PDB file of C-alpha atoms in Angstrom:
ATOM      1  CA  UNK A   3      23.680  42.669  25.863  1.00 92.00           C
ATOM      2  CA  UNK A   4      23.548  39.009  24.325  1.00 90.00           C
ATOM      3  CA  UNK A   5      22.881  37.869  20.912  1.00 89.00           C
ATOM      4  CA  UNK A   6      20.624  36.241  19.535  1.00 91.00           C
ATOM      5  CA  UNK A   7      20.320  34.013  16.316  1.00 91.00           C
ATOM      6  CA  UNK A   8      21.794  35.595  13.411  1.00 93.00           C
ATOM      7  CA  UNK A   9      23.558  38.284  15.529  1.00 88.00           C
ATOM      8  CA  UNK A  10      20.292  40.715  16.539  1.00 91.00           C
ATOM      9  CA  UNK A  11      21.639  41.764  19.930  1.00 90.00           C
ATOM     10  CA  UNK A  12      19.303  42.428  22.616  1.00 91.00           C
ATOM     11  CA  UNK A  13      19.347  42.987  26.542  1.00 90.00           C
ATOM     12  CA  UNK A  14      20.000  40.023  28.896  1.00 92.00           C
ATOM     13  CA  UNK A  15      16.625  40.765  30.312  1.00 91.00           C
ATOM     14  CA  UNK A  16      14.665  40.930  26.366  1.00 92.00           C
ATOM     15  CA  UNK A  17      11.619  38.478  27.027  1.00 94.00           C
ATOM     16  CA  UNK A  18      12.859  36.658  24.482  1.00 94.00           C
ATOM     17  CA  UNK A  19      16.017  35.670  26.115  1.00 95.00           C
ATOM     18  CA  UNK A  20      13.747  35.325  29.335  1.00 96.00           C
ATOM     19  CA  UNK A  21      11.796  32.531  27.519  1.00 97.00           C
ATOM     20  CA  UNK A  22      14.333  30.869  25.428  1.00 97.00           C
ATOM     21  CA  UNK A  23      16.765  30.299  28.647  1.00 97.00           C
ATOM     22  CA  UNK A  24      13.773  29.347  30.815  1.00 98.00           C
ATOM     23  CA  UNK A  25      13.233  26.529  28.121  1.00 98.00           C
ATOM     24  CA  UNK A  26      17.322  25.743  28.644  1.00 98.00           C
ATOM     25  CA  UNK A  27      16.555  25.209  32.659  1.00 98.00           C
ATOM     26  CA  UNK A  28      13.478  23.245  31.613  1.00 98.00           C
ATOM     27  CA  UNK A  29      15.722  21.503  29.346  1.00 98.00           C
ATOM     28  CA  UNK A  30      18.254  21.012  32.488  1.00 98.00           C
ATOM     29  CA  UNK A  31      15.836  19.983  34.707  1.00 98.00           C
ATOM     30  CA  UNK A  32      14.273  17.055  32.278  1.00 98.00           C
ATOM     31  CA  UNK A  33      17.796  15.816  32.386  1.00 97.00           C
ATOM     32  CA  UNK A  34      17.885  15.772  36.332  1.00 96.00           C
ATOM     33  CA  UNK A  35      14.806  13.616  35.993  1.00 95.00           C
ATOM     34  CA  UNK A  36      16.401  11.685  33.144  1.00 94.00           C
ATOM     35  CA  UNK A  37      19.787  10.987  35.632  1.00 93.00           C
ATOM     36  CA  UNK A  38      17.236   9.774  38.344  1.00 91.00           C
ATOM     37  CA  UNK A  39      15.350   7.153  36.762  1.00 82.00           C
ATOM     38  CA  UNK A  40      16.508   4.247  34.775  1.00 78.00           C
ATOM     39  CA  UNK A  41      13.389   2.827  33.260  1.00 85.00           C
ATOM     40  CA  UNK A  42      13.749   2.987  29.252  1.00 87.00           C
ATOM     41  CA  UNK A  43      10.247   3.747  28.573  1.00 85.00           C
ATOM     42  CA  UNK A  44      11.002   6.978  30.630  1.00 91.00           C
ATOM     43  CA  UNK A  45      14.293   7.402  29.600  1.00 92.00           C
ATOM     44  CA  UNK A  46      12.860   7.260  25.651  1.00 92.00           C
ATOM     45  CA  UNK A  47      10.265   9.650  26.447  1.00 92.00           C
ATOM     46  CA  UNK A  48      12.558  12.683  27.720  1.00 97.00           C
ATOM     47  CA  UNK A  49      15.030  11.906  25.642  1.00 96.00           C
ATOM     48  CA  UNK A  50      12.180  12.758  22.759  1.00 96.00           C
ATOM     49  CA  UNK A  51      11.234  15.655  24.463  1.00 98.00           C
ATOM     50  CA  UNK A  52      15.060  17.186  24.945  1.00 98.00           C
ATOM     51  CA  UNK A  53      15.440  16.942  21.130  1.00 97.00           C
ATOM     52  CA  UNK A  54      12.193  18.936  20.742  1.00 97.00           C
ATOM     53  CA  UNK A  55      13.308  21.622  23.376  1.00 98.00           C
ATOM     54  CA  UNK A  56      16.317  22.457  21.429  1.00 97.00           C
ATOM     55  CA  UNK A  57      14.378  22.910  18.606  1.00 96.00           C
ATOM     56  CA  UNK A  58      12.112  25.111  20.580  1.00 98.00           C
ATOM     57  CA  UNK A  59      15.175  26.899  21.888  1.00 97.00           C
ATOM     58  CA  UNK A  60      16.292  28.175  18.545  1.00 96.00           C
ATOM     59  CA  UNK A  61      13.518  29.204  17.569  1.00 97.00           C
ATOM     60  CA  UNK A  62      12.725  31.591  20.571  1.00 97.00           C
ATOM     61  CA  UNK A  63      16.502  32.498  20.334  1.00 96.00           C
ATOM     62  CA  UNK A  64      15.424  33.931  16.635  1.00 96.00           C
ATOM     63  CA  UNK A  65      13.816  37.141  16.410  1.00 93.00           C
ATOM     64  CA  UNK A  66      10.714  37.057  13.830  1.00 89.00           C
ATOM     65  CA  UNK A  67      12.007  39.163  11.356  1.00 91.00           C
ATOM     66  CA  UNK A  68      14.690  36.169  11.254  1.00 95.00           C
ATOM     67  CA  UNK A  69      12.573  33.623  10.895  1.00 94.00           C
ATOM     68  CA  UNK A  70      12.095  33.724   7.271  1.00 95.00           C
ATOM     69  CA  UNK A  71      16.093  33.110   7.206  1.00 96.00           C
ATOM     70  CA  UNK A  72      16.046  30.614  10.181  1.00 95.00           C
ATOM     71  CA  UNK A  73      13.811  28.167   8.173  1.00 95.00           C
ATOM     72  CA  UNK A  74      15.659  28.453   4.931  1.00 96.00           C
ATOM     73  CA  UNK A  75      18.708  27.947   6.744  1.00 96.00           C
ATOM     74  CA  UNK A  76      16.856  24.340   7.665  1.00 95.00           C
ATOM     75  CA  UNK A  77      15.325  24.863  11.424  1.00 95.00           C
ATOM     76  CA  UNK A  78      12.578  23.215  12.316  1.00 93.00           C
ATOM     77  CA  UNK A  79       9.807  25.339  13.753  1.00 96.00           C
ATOM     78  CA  UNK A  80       7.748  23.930  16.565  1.00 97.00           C
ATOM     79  CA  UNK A  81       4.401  21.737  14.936  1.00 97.00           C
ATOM     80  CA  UNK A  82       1.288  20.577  15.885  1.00 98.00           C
ATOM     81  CA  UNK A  83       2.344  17.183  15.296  1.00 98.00           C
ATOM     82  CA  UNK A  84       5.125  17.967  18.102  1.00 98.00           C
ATOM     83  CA  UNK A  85       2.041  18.765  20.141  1.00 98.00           C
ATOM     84  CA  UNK A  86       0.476  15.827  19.295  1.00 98.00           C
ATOM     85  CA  UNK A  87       2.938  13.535  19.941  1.00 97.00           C
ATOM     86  CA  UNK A  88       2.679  15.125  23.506  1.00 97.00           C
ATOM     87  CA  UNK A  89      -0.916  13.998  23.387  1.00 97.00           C
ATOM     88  CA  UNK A  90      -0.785  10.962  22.611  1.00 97.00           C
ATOM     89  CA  UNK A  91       1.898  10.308  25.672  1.00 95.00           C
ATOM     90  CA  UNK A  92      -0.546  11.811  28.094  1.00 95.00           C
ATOM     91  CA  UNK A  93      -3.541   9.931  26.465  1.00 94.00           C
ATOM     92  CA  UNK A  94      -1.627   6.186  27.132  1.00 93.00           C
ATOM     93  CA  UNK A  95      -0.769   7.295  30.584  1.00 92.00           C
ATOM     94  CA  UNK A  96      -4.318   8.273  30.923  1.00 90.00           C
ATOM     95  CA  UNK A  97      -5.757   4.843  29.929  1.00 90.00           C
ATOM     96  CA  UNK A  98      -3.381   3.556  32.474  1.00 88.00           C
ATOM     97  CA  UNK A  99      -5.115   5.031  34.822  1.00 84.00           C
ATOM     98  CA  UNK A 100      -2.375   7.137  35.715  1.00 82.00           C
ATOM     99  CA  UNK A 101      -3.428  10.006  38.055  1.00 71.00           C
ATOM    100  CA  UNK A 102      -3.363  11.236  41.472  1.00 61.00           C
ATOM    101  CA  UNK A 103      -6.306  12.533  43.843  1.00 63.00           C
ATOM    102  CA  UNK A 104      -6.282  15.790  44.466  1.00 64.00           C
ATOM    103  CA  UNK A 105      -2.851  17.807  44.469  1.00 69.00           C
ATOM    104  CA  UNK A 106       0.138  15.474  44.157  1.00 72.00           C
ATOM    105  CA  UNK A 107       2.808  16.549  47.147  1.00 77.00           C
ATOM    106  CA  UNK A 108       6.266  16.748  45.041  1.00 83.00           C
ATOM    107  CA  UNK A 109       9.134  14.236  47.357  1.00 83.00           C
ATOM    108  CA  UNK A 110       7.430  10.479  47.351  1.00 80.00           C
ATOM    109  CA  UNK A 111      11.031   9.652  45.249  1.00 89.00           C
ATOM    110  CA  UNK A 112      13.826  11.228  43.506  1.00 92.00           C
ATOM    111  CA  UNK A 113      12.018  10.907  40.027  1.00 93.00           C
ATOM    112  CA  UNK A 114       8.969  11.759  40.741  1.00 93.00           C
ATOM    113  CA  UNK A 115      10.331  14.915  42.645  1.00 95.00           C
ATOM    114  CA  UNK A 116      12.696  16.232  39.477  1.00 96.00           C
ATOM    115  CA  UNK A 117      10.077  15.566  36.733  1.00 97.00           C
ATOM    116  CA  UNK A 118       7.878  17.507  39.419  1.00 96.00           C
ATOM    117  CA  UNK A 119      10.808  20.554  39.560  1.00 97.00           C
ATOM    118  CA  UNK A 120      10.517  20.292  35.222  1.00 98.00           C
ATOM    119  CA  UNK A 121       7.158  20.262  35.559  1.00 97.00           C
ATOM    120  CA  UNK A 122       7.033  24.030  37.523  1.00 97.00           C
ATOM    121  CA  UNK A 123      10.088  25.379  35.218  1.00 98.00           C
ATOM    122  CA  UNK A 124       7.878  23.978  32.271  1.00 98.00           C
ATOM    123  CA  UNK A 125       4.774  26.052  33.811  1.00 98.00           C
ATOM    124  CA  UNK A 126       7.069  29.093  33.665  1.00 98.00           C
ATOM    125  CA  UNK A 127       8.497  28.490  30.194  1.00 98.00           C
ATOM    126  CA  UNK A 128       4.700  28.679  29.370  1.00 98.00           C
ATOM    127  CA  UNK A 129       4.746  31.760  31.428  1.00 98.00           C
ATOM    128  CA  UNK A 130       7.260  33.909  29.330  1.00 97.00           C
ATOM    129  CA  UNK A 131       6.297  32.180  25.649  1.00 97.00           C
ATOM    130  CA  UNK A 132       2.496  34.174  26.670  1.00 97.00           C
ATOM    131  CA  UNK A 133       4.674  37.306  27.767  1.00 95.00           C
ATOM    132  CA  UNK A 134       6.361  37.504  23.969  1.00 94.00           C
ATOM    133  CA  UNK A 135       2.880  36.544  22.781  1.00 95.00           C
ATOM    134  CA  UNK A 136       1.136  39.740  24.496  1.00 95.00           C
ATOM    135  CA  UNK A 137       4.238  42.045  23.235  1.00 92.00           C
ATOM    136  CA  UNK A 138       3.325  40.900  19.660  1.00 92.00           C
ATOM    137  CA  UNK A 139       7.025  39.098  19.441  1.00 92.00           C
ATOM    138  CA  UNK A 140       5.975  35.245  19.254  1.00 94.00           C
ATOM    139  CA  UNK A 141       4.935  34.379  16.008  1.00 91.00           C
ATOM    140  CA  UNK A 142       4.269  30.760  16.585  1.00 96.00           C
ATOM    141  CA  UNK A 143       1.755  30.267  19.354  1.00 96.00           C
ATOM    142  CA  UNK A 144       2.229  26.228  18.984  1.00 98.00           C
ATOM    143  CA  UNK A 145       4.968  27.185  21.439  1.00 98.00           C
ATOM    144  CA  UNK A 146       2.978  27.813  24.206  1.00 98.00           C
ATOM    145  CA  UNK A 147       0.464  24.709  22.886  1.00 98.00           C
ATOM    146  CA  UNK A 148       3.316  22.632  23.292  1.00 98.00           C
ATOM    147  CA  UNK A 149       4.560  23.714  26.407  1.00 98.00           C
ATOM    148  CA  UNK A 150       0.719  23.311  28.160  1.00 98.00           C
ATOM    149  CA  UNK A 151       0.783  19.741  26.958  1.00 98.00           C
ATOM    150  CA  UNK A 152       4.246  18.941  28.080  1.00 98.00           C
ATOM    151  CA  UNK A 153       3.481  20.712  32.040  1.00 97.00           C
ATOM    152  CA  UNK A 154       0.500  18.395  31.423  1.00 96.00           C
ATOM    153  CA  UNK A 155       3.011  14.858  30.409  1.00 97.00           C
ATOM    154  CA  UNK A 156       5.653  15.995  32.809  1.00 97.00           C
ATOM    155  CA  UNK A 157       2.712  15.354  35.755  1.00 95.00           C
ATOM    156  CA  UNK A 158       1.393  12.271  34.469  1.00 94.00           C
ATOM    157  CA  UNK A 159       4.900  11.183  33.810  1.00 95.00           C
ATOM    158  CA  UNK A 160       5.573  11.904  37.384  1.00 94.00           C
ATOM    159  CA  UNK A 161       2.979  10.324  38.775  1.00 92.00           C
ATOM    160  CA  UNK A 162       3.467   7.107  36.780  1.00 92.00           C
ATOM    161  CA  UNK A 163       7.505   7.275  38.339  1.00 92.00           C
ATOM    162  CA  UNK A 164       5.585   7.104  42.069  1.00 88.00           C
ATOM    163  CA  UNK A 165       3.385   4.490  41.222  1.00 83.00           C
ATOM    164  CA  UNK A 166       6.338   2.125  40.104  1.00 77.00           C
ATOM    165  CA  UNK A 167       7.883   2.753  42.986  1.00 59.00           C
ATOM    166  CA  UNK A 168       7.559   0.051  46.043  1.00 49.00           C
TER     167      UNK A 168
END
């Protein structure tokens, strides 16, 4: 057993703690790519996007008959305008003409290759968020919104690390 917010205990294998502590690896691995690259526009980027995982975190880590507590407590819930943010990121890389041919072959540098690795564990965050969803336990589906968009950045972002890459 483990607990979760506010002391609900639940097995170590509850979908919930399946999502929340795929977020935590997703969360792990945006700070591999974050060690492996220097440049400050990426560096600002994740940095953005670690502070919105934790947020994310707590709230999967709250069961939803907490969540009336959990926001008067003062947690943030996940937004649209989280989302959007996301959006807008992908939309400048897009008019950068950031992209890729076809399917991009994870390796061409150490940056690329761990924003690549949060990409997948991103993917699978997505993954579990839509298992809680079917189950009737995720009461925020701008969860999984947020999570498509960011697989979606953590791609472009990659790409852009292999282009600026002699």
């Amino acid at each position: 057993m483990t607990g979760l917010m506010y002391n609900r205990q639940v097995s170590k294998c509850h979908p919930r703690v399946e999502a929340y502590g795929t977020v935590d690896e997703l969360n792990a691995a945006i700070g591999l790519a974050l060690a492996a690259d220097e440049h400050d526009r990426l560096r600002k980027n994740l940095t953005a996007i670690q502070q919105d995982l934790v947020l994310l975190m707590g709230e999967l880590a709250t069961a939803a008959e907490d969540l009336p507590r959990y926001t008067k407590d003062g947690h943030t819930l996940v937004t649209p305008a989280m989302t959007a943010k996301l959006e807008k990121r992908v939309a400048e890389l897009e008019a950068a003409k950031v992209s890729a041919k076809g399917w991009a072959m994870p390796g061409a540098n150490t940056g690329s290759a761990a924003l690549d690795l949060a990409r997948t564990v991103c993917r699978r965050a997505e993954r579990r968020a839509c298992a809680l969803q079917e189950t009737g336990q995720l009461h925020n589906p701008e969860i999984i919104v947020y999570l498509n968009r960011l697989s979606d950045l953590l791609w472009l972002l990659a790409r852009w690390v292999e282009a600026k890459q002699p």
